Short mmCIF file of N, CA and C in Angstrom, two decimals:
data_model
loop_
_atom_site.label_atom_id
_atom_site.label_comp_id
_atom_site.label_asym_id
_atom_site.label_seq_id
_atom_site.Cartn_x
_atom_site.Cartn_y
_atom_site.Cartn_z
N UNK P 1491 0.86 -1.20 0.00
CA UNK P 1491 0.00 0.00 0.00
C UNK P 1491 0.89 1.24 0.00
N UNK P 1492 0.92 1.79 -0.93
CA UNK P 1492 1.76 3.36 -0.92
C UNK P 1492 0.78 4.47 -0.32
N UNK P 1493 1.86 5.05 0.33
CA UNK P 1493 1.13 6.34 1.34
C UNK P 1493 0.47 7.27 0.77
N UNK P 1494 -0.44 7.70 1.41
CA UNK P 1494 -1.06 8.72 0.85
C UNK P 1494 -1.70 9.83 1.82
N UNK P 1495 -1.58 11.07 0.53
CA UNK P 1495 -1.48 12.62 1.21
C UNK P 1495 -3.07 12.68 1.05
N UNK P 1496 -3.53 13.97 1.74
CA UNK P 1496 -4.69 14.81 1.23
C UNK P 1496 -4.82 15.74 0.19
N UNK P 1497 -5.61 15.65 -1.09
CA UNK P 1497 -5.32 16.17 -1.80
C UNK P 1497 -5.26 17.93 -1.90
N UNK P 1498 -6.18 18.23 -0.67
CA UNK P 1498 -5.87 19.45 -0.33
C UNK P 1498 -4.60 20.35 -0.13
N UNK P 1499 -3.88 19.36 0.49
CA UNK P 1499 -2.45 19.36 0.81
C UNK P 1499 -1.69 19.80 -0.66
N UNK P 1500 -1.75 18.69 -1.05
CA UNK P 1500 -1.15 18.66 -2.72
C UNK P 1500 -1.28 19.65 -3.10
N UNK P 1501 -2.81 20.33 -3.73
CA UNK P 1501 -3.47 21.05 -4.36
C UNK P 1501 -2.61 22.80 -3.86
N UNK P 1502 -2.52 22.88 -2.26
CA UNK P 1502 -2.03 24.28 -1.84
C UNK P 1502 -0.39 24.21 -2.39
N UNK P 1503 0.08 22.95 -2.44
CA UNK P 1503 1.86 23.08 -2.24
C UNK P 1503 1.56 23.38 -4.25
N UNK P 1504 0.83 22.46 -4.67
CA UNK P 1504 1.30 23.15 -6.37
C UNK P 1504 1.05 24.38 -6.55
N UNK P 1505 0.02 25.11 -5.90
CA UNK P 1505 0.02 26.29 -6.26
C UNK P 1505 0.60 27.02 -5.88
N UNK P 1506 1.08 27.14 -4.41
CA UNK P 1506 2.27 27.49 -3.61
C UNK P 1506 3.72 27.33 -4.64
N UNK P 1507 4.15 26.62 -5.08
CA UNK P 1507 5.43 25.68 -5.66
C UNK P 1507 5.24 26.51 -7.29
N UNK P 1508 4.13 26.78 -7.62
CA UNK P 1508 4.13 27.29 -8.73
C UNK P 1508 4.10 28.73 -8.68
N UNK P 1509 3.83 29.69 -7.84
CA UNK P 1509 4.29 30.98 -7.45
C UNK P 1509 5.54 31.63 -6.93
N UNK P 1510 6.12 30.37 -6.92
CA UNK P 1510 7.44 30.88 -6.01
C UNK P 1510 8.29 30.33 -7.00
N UNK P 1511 8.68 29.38 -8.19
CA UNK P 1511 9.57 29.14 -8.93
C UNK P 1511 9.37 30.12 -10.29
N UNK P 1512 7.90 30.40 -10.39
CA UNK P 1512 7.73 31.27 -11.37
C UNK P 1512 8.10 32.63 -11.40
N UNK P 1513 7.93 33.29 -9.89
CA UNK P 1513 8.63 34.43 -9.68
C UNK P 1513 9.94 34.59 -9.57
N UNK P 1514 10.54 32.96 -8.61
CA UNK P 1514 12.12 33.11 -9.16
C UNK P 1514 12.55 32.85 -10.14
N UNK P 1515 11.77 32.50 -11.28
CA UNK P 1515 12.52 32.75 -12.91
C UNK P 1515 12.30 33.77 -13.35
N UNK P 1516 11.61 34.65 -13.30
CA UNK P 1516 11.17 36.38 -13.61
C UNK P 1516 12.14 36.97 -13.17
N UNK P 1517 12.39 36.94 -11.89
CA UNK P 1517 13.55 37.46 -11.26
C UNK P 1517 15.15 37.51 -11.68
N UNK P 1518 15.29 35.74 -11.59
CA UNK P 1518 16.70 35.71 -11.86
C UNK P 1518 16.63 36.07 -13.79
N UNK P 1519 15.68 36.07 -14.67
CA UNK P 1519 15.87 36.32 -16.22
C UNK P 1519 16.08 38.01 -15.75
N UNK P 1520 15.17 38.83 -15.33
CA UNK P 1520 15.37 40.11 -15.58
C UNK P 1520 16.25 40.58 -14.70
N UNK P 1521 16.70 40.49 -13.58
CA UNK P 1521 17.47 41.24 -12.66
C UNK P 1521 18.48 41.00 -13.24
N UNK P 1522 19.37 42.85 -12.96
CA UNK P 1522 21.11 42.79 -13.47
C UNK P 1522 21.83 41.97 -13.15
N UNK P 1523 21.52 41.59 -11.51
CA UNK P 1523 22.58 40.55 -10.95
C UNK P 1523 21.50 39.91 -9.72
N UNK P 1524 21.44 38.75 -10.53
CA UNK P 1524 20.69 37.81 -9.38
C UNK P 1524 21.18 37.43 -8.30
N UNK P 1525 22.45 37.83 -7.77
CA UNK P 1525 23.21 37.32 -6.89
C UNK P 1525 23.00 38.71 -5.81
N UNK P 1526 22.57 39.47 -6.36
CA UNK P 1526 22.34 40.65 -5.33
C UNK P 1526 21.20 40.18 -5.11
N UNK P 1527 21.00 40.29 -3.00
CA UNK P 1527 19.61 39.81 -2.66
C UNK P 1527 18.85 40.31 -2.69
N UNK P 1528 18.85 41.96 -2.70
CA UNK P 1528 18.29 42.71 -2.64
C UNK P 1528 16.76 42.54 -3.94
N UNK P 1529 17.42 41.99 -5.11
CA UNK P 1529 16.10 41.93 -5.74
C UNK P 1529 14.95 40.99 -5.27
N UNK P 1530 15.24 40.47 -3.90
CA UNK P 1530 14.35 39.17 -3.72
C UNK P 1530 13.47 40.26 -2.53
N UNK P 1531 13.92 41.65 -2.38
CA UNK P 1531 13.51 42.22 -0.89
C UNK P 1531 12.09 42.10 -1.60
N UNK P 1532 10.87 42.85 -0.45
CA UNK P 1532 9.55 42.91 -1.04
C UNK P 1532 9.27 44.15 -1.79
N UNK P 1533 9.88 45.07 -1.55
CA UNK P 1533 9.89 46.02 -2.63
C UNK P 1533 10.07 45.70 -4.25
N UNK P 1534 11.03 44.96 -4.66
CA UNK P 1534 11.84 44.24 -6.00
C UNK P 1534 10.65 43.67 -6.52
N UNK P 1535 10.11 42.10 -5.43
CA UNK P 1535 9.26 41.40 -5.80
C UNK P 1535 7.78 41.71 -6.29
N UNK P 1536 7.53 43.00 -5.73
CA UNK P 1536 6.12 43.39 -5.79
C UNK P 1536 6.52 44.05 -7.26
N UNK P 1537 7.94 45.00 -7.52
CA UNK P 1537 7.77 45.34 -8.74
C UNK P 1537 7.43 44.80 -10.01
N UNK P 1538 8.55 43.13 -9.83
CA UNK P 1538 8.77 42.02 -10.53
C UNK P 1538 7.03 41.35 -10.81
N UNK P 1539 6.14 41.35 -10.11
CA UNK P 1539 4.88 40.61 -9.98
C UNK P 1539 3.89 41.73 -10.92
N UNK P 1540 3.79 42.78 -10.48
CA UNK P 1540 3.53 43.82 -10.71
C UNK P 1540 3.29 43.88 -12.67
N UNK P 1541 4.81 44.20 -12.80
CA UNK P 1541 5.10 44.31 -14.16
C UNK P 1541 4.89 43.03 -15.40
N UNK P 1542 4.57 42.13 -14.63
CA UNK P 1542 4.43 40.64 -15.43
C UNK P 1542 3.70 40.37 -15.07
N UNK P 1543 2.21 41.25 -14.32
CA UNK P 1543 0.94 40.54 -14.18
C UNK P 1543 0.20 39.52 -14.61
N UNK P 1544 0.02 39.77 -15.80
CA UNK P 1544 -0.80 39.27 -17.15
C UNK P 1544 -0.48 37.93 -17.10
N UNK P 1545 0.81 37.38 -17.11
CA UNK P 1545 2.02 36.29 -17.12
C UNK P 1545 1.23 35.23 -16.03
N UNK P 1546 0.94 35.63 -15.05
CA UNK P 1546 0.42 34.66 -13.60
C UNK P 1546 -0.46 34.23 -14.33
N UNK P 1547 -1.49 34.63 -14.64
CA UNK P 1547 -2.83 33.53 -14.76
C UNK P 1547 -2.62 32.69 -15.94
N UNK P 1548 -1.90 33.38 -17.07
CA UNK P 1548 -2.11 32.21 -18.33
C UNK P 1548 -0.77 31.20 -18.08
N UNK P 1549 0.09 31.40 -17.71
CA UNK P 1549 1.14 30.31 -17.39
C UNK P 1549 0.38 29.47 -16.39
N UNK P 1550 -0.10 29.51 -15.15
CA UNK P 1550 -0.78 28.94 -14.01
C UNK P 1550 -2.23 28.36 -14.75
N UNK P 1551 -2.46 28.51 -15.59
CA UNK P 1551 -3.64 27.93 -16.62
C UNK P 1551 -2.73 26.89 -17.42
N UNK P 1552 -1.64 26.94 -17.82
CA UNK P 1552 -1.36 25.86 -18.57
C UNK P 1552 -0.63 24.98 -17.72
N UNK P 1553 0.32 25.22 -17.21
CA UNK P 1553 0.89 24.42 -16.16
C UNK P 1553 0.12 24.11 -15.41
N UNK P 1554 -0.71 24.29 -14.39
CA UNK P 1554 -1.53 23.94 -13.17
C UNK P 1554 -2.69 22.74 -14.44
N UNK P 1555 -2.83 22.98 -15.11
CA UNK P 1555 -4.03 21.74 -15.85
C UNK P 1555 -3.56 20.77 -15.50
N UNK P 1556 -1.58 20.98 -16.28
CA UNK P 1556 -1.32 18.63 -16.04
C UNK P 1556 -1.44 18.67 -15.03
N UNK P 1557 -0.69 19.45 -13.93
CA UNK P 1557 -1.45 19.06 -12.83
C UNK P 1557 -2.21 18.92 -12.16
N UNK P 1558 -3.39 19.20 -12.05
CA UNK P 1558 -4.50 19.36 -11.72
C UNK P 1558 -5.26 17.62 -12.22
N UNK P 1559 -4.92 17.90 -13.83
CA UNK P 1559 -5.60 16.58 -14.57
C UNK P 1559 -5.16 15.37 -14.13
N UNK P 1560 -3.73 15.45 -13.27
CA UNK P 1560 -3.12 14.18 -13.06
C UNK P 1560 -3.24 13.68 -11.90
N UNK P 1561 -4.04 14.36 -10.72
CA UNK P 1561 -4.37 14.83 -9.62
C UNK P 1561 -6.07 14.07 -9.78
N UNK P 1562 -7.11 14.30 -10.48
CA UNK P 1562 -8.20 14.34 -10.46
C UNK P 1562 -8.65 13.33 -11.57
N UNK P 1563 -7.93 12.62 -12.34
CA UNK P 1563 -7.98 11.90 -13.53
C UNK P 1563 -7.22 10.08 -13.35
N UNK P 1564 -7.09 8.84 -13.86
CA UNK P 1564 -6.30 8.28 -13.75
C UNK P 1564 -5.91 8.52 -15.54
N UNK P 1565 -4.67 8.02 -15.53
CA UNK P 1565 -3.63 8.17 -16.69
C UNK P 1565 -4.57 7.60 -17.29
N UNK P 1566 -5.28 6.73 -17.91
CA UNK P 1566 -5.88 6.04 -19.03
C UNK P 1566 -7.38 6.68 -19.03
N UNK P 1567 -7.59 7.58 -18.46
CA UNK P 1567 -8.86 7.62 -18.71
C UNK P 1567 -9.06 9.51 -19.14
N UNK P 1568 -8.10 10.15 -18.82
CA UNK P 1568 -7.52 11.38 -19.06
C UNK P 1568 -8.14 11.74 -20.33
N UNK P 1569 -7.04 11.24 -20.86
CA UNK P 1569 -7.22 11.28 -22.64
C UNK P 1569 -9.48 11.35 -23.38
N UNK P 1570 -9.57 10.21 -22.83
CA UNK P 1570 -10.70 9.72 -23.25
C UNK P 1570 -11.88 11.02 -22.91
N UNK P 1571 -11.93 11.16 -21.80
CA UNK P 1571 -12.47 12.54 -20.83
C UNK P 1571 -12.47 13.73 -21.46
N UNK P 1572 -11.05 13.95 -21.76
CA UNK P 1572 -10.71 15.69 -22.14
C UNK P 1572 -11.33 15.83 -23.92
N UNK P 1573 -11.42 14.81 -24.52
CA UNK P 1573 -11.85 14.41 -25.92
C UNK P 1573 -13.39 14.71 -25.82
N UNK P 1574 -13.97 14.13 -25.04
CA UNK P 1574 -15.37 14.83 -24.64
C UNK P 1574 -15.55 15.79 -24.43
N UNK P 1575 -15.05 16.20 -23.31
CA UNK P 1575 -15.02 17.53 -22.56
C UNK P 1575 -14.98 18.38 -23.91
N UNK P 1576 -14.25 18.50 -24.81
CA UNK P 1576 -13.56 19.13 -25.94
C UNK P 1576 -14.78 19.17 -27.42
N UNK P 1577 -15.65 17.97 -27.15
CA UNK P 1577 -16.40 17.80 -28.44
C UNK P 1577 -17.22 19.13 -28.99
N UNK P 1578 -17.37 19.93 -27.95
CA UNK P 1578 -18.30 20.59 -28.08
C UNK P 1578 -17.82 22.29 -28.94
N UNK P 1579 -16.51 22.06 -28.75
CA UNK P 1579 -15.75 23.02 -29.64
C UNK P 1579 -14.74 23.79 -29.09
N UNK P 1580 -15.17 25.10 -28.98
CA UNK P 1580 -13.87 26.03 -28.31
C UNK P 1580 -14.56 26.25 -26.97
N UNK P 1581 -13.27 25.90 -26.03
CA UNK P 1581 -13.20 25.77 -25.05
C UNK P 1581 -11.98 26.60 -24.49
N UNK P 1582 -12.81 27.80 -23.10
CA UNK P 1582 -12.17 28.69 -22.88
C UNK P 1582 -10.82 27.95 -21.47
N UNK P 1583 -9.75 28.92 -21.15
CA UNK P 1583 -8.79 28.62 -20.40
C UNK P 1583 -9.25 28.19 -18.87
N UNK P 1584 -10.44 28.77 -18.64
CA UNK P 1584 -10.98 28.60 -17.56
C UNK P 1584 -11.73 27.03 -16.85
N UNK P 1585 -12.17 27.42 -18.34
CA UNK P 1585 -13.38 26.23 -18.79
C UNK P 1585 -12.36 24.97 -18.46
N UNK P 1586 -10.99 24.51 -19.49
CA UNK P 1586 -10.08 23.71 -19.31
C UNK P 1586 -9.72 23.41 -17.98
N UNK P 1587 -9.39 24.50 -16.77
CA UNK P 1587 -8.90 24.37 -15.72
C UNK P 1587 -10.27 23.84 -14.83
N UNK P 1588 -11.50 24.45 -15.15
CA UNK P 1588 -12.67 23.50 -14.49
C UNK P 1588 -12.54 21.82 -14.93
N UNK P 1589 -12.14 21.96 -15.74
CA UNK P 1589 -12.46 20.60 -16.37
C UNK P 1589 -11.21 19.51 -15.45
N UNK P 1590 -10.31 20.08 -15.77
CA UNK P 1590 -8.87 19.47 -14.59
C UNK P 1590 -9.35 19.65 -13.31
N UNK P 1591 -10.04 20.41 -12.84
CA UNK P 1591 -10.49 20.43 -11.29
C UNK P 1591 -11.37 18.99 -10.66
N UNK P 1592 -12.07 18.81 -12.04
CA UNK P 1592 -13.03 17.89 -11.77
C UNK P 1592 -14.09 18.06 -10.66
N UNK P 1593 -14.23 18.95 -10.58
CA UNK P 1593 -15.69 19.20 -9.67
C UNK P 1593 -15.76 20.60 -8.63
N UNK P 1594 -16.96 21.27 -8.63
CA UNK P 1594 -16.70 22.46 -7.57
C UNK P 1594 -15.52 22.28 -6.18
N UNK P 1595 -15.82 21.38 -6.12
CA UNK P 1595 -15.30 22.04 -4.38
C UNK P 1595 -13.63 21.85 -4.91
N UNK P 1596 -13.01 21.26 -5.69
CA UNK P 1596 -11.19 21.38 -6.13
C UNK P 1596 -11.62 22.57 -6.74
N UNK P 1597 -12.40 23.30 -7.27
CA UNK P 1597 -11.85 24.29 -8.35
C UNK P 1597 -12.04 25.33 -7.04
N UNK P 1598 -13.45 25.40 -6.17
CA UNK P 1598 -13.29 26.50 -5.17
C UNK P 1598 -12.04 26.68 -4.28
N UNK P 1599 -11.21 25.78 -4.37
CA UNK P 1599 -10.20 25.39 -2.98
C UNK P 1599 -9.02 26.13 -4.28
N UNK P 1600 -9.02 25.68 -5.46
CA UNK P 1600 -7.96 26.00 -6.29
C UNK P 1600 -7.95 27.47 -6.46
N UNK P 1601 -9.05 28.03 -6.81
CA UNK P 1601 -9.54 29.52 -6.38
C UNK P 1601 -8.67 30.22 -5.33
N UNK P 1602 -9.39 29.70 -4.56
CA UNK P 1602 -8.56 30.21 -3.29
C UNK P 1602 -7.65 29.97 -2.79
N UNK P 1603 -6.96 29.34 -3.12
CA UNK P 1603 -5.20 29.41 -2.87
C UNK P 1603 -4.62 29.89 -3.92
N UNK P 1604 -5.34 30.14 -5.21
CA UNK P 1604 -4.66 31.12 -6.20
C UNK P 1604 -4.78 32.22 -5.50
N UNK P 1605 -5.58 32.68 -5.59
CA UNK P 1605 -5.66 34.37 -4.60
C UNK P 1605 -5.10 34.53 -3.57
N UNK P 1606 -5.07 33.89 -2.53
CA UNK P 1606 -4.06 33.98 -1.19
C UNK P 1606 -2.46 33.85 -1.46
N UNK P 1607 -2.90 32.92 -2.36
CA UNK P 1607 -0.30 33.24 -2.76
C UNK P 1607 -0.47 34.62 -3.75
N UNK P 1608 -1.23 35.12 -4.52
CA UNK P 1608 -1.23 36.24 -4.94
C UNK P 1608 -1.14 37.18 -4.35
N UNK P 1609 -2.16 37.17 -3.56
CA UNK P 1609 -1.87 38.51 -2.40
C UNK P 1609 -0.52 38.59 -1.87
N UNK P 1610 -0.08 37.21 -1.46
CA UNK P 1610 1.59 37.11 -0.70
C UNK P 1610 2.38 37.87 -1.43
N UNK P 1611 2.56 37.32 -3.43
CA UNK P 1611 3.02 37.91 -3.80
C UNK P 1611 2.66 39.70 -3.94
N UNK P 1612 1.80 39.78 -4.19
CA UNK P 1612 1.51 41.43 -3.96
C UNK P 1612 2.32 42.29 -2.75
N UNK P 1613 2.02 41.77 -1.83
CA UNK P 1613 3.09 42.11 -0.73
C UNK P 1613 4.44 41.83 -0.91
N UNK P 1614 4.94 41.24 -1.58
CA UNK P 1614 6.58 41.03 -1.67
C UNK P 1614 7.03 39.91 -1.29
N UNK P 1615 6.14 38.92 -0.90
CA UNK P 1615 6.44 37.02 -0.70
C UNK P 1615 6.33 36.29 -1.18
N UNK P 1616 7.56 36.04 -1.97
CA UNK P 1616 6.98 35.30 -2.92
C UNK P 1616 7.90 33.55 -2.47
N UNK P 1617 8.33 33.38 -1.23
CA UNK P 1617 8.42 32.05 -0.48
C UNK P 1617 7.42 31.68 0.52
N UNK P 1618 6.65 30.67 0.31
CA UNK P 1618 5.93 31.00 1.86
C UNK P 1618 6.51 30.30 2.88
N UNK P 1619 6.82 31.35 4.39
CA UNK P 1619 7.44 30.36 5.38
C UNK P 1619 5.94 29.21 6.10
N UNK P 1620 6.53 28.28 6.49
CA UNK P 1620 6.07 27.40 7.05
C UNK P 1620 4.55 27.67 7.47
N UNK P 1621 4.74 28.91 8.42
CA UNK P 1621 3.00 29.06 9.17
C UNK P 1621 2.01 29.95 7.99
N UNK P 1622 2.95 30.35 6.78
CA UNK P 1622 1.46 30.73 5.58
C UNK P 1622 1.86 28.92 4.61
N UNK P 1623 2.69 28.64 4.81
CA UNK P 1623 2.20 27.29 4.50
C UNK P 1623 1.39 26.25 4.88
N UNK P 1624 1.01 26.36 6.31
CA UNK P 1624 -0.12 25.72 6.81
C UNK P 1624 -1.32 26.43 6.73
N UNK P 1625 -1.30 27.71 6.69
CA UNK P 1625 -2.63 27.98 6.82
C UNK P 1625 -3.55 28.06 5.20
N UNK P 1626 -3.14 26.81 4.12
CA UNK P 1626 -3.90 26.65 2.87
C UNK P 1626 -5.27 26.38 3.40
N UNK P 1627 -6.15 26.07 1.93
CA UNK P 1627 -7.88 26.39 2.07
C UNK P 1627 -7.84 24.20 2.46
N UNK P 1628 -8.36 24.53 3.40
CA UNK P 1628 -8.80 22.81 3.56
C UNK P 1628 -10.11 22.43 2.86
N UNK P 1629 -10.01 21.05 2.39
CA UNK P 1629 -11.20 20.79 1.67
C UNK P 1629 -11.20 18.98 1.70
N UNK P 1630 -11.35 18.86 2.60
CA UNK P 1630 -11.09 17.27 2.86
C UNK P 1630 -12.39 16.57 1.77
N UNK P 1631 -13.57 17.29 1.41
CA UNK P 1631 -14.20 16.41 0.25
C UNK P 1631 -13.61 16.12 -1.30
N UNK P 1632 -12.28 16.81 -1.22
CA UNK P 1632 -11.40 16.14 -2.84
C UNK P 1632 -10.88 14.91 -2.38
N UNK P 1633 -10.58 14.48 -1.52
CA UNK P 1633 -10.08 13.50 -0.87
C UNK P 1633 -8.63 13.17 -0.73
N UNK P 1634 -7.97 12.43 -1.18
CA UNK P 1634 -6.51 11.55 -1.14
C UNK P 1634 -6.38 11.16 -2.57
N UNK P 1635 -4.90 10.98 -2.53
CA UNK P 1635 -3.50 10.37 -3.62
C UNK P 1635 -2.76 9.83 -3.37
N UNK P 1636 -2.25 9.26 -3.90
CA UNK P 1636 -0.73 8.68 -3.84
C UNK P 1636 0.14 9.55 -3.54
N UNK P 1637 1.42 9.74 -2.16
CA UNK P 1637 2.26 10.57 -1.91
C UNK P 1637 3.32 10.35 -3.10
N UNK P 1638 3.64 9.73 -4.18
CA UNK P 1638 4.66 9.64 -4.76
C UNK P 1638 3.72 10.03 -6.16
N UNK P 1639 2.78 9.95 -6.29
CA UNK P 1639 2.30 10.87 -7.36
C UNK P 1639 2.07 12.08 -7.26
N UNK P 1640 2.03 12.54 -6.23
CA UNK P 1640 2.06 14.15 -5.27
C UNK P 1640 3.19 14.93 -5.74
N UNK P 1641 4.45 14.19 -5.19
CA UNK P 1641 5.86 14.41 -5.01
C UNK P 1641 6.38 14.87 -6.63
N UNK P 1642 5.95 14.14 -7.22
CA UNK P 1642 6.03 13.94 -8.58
C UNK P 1642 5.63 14.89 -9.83
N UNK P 1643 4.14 15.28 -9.33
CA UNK P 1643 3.55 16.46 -9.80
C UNK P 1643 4.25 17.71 -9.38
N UNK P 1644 4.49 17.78 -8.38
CA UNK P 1644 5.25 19.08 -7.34
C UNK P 1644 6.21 19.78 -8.17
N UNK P 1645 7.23 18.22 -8.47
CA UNK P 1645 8.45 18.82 -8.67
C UNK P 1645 8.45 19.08 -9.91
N UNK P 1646 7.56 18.66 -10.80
CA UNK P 1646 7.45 18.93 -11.97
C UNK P 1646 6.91 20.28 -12.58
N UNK P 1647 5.83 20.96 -11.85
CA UNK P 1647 5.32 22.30 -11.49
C UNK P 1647 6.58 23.34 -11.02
N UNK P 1648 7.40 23.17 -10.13
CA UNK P 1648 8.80 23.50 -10.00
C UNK P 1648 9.59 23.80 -10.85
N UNK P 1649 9.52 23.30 -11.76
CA UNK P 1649 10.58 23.18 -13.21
C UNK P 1649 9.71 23.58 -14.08
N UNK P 1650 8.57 23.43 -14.39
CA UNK P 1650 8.19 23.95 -15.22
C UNK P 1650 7.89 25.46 -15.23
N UNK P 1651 7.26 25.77 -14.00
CA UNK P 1651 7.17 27.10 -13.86
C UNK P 1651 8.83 27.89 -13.82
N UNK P 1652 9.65 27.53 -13.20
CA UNK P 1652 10.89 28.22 -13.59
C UNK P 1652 11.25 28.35 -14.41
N UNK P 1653 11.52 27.16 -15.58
CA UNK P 1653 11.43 27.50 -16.56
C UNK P 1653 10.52 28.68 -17.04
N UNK P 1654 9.48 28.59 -17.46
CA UNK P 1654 8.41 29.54 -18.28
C UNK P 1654 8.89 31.06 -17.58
N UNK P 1655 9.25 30.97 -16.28
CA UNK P 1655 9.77 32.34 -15.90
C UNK P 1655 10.73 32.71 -15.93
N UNK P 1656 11.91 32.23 -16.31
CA UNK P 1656 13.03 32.77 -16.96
C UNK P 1656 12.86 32.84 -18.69
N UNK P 1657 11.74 32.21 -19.11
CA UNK P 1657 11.52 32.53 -21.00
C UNK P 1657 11.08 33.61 -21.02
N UNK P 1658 10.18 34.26 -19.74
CA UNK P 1658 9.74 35.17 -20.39
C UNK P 1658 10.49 36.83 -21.00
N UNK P 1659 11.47 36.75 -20.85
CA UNK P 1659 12.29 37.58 -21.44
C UNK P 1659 12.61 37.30 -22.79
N UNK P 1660 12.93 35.98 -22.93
CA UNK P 1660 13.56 35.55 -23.93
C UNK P 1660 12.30 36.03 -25.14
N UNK P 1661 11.10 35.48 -24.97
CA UNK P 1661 9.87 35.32 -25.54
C UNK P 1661 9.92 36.81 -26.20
N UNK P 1662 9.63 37.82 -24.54
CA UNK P 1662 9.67 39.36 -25.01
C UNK P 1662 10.49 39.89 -26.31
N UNK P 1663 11.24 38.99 -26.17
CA UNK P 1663 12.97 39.67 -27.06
C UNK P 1663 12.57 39.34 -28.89
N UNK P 1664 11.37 38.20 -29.00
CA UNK P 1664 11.89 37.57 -30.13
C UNK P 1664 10.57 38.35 -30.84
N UNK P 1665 10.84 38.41 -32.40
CA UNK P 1665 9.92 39.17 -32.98
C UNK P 1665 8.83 38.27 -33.66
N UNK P 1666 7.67 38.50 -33.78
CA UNK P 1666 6.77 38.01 -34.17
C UNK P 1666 6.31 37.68 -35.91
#
């Protein structure tokens, strides 16, 4: 029997995990010298968040889906699902991320831990220490996962969002 988390749990650390690698790739792409800490103070960060607004929700719309879908879906049945979901034509960014939520109460909980690490970041936090890490939206009716499919999703949200936040310069730079 492999261990298993609450998916609530999961659900706050990806979105958590995806605000904080995404802002440290914004950061370390645009700052003169990432090695000065000073760009990490909350003044820097709020500028950094600030100026790449737009950037949070549609990156956190594409990244947060696999996860979300891989979270709320099993691997073989994913595919089959989103093909439905899809029959009906154009389907908005939102619409997609409802659809990865798989049901009100993940998308209300996903809601709201989008907005609460936002605000952090608005203020200039863009790590959360430990006690705004416990205090995520609980929702014990999404239920449980596998801790190594958790772990897995995490770190992958990690990298991906850093990535996408150090492109976005690159992206800016290239002509259309």
């Amino acid at each position: 029997m492999t261990d298993r988390i609450e998916k609530d749990k999961v659900l706050a650390a990806v979105v958590r995990t995806f605000f904080k690698y995404f802002t440290l790739g914004i950061i370390e792409a645009y700052a003169d010298d990432p090695n000065d800490m000073s760009v990490y103070e909350p003044k820097s960060v709020k500028q950094f968040v600030v100026k790449h607004f737009e950037k949070y929700s549609q990156t956190f719309n594409e990244e947060a889906f696999y996860a979300f879908s891989r979270m709320n879906y099993l691997e073989e049945e994913v595919e089959e699902e989103l093909k439905k979901f899809m029959s009906g034509g154009n389907v908005s960014a939102m619409e997609l991320m409802r659809f990865a939520c798989r049901g009100d109460d993940f998308y209300s909980t996903m809601v709201s831990e989008y907005k609460r690490n936002m605000e952090l970041l608005l203020c200039g936090i863009f790590s959360a220490t430990p006690e705004q890490a416990s205090q995520y939206s609980r929702c014990s009716s999404i239920g449980e996962m596998a801790q190594d499919n958790a772990e897995a999703i995490i770190n992958r949200i990690a990298n991906k969002a850093y990535e996408k936040g150090k492109s976005i310069k690159e992206n800016r730079n290239m002509k259309v």
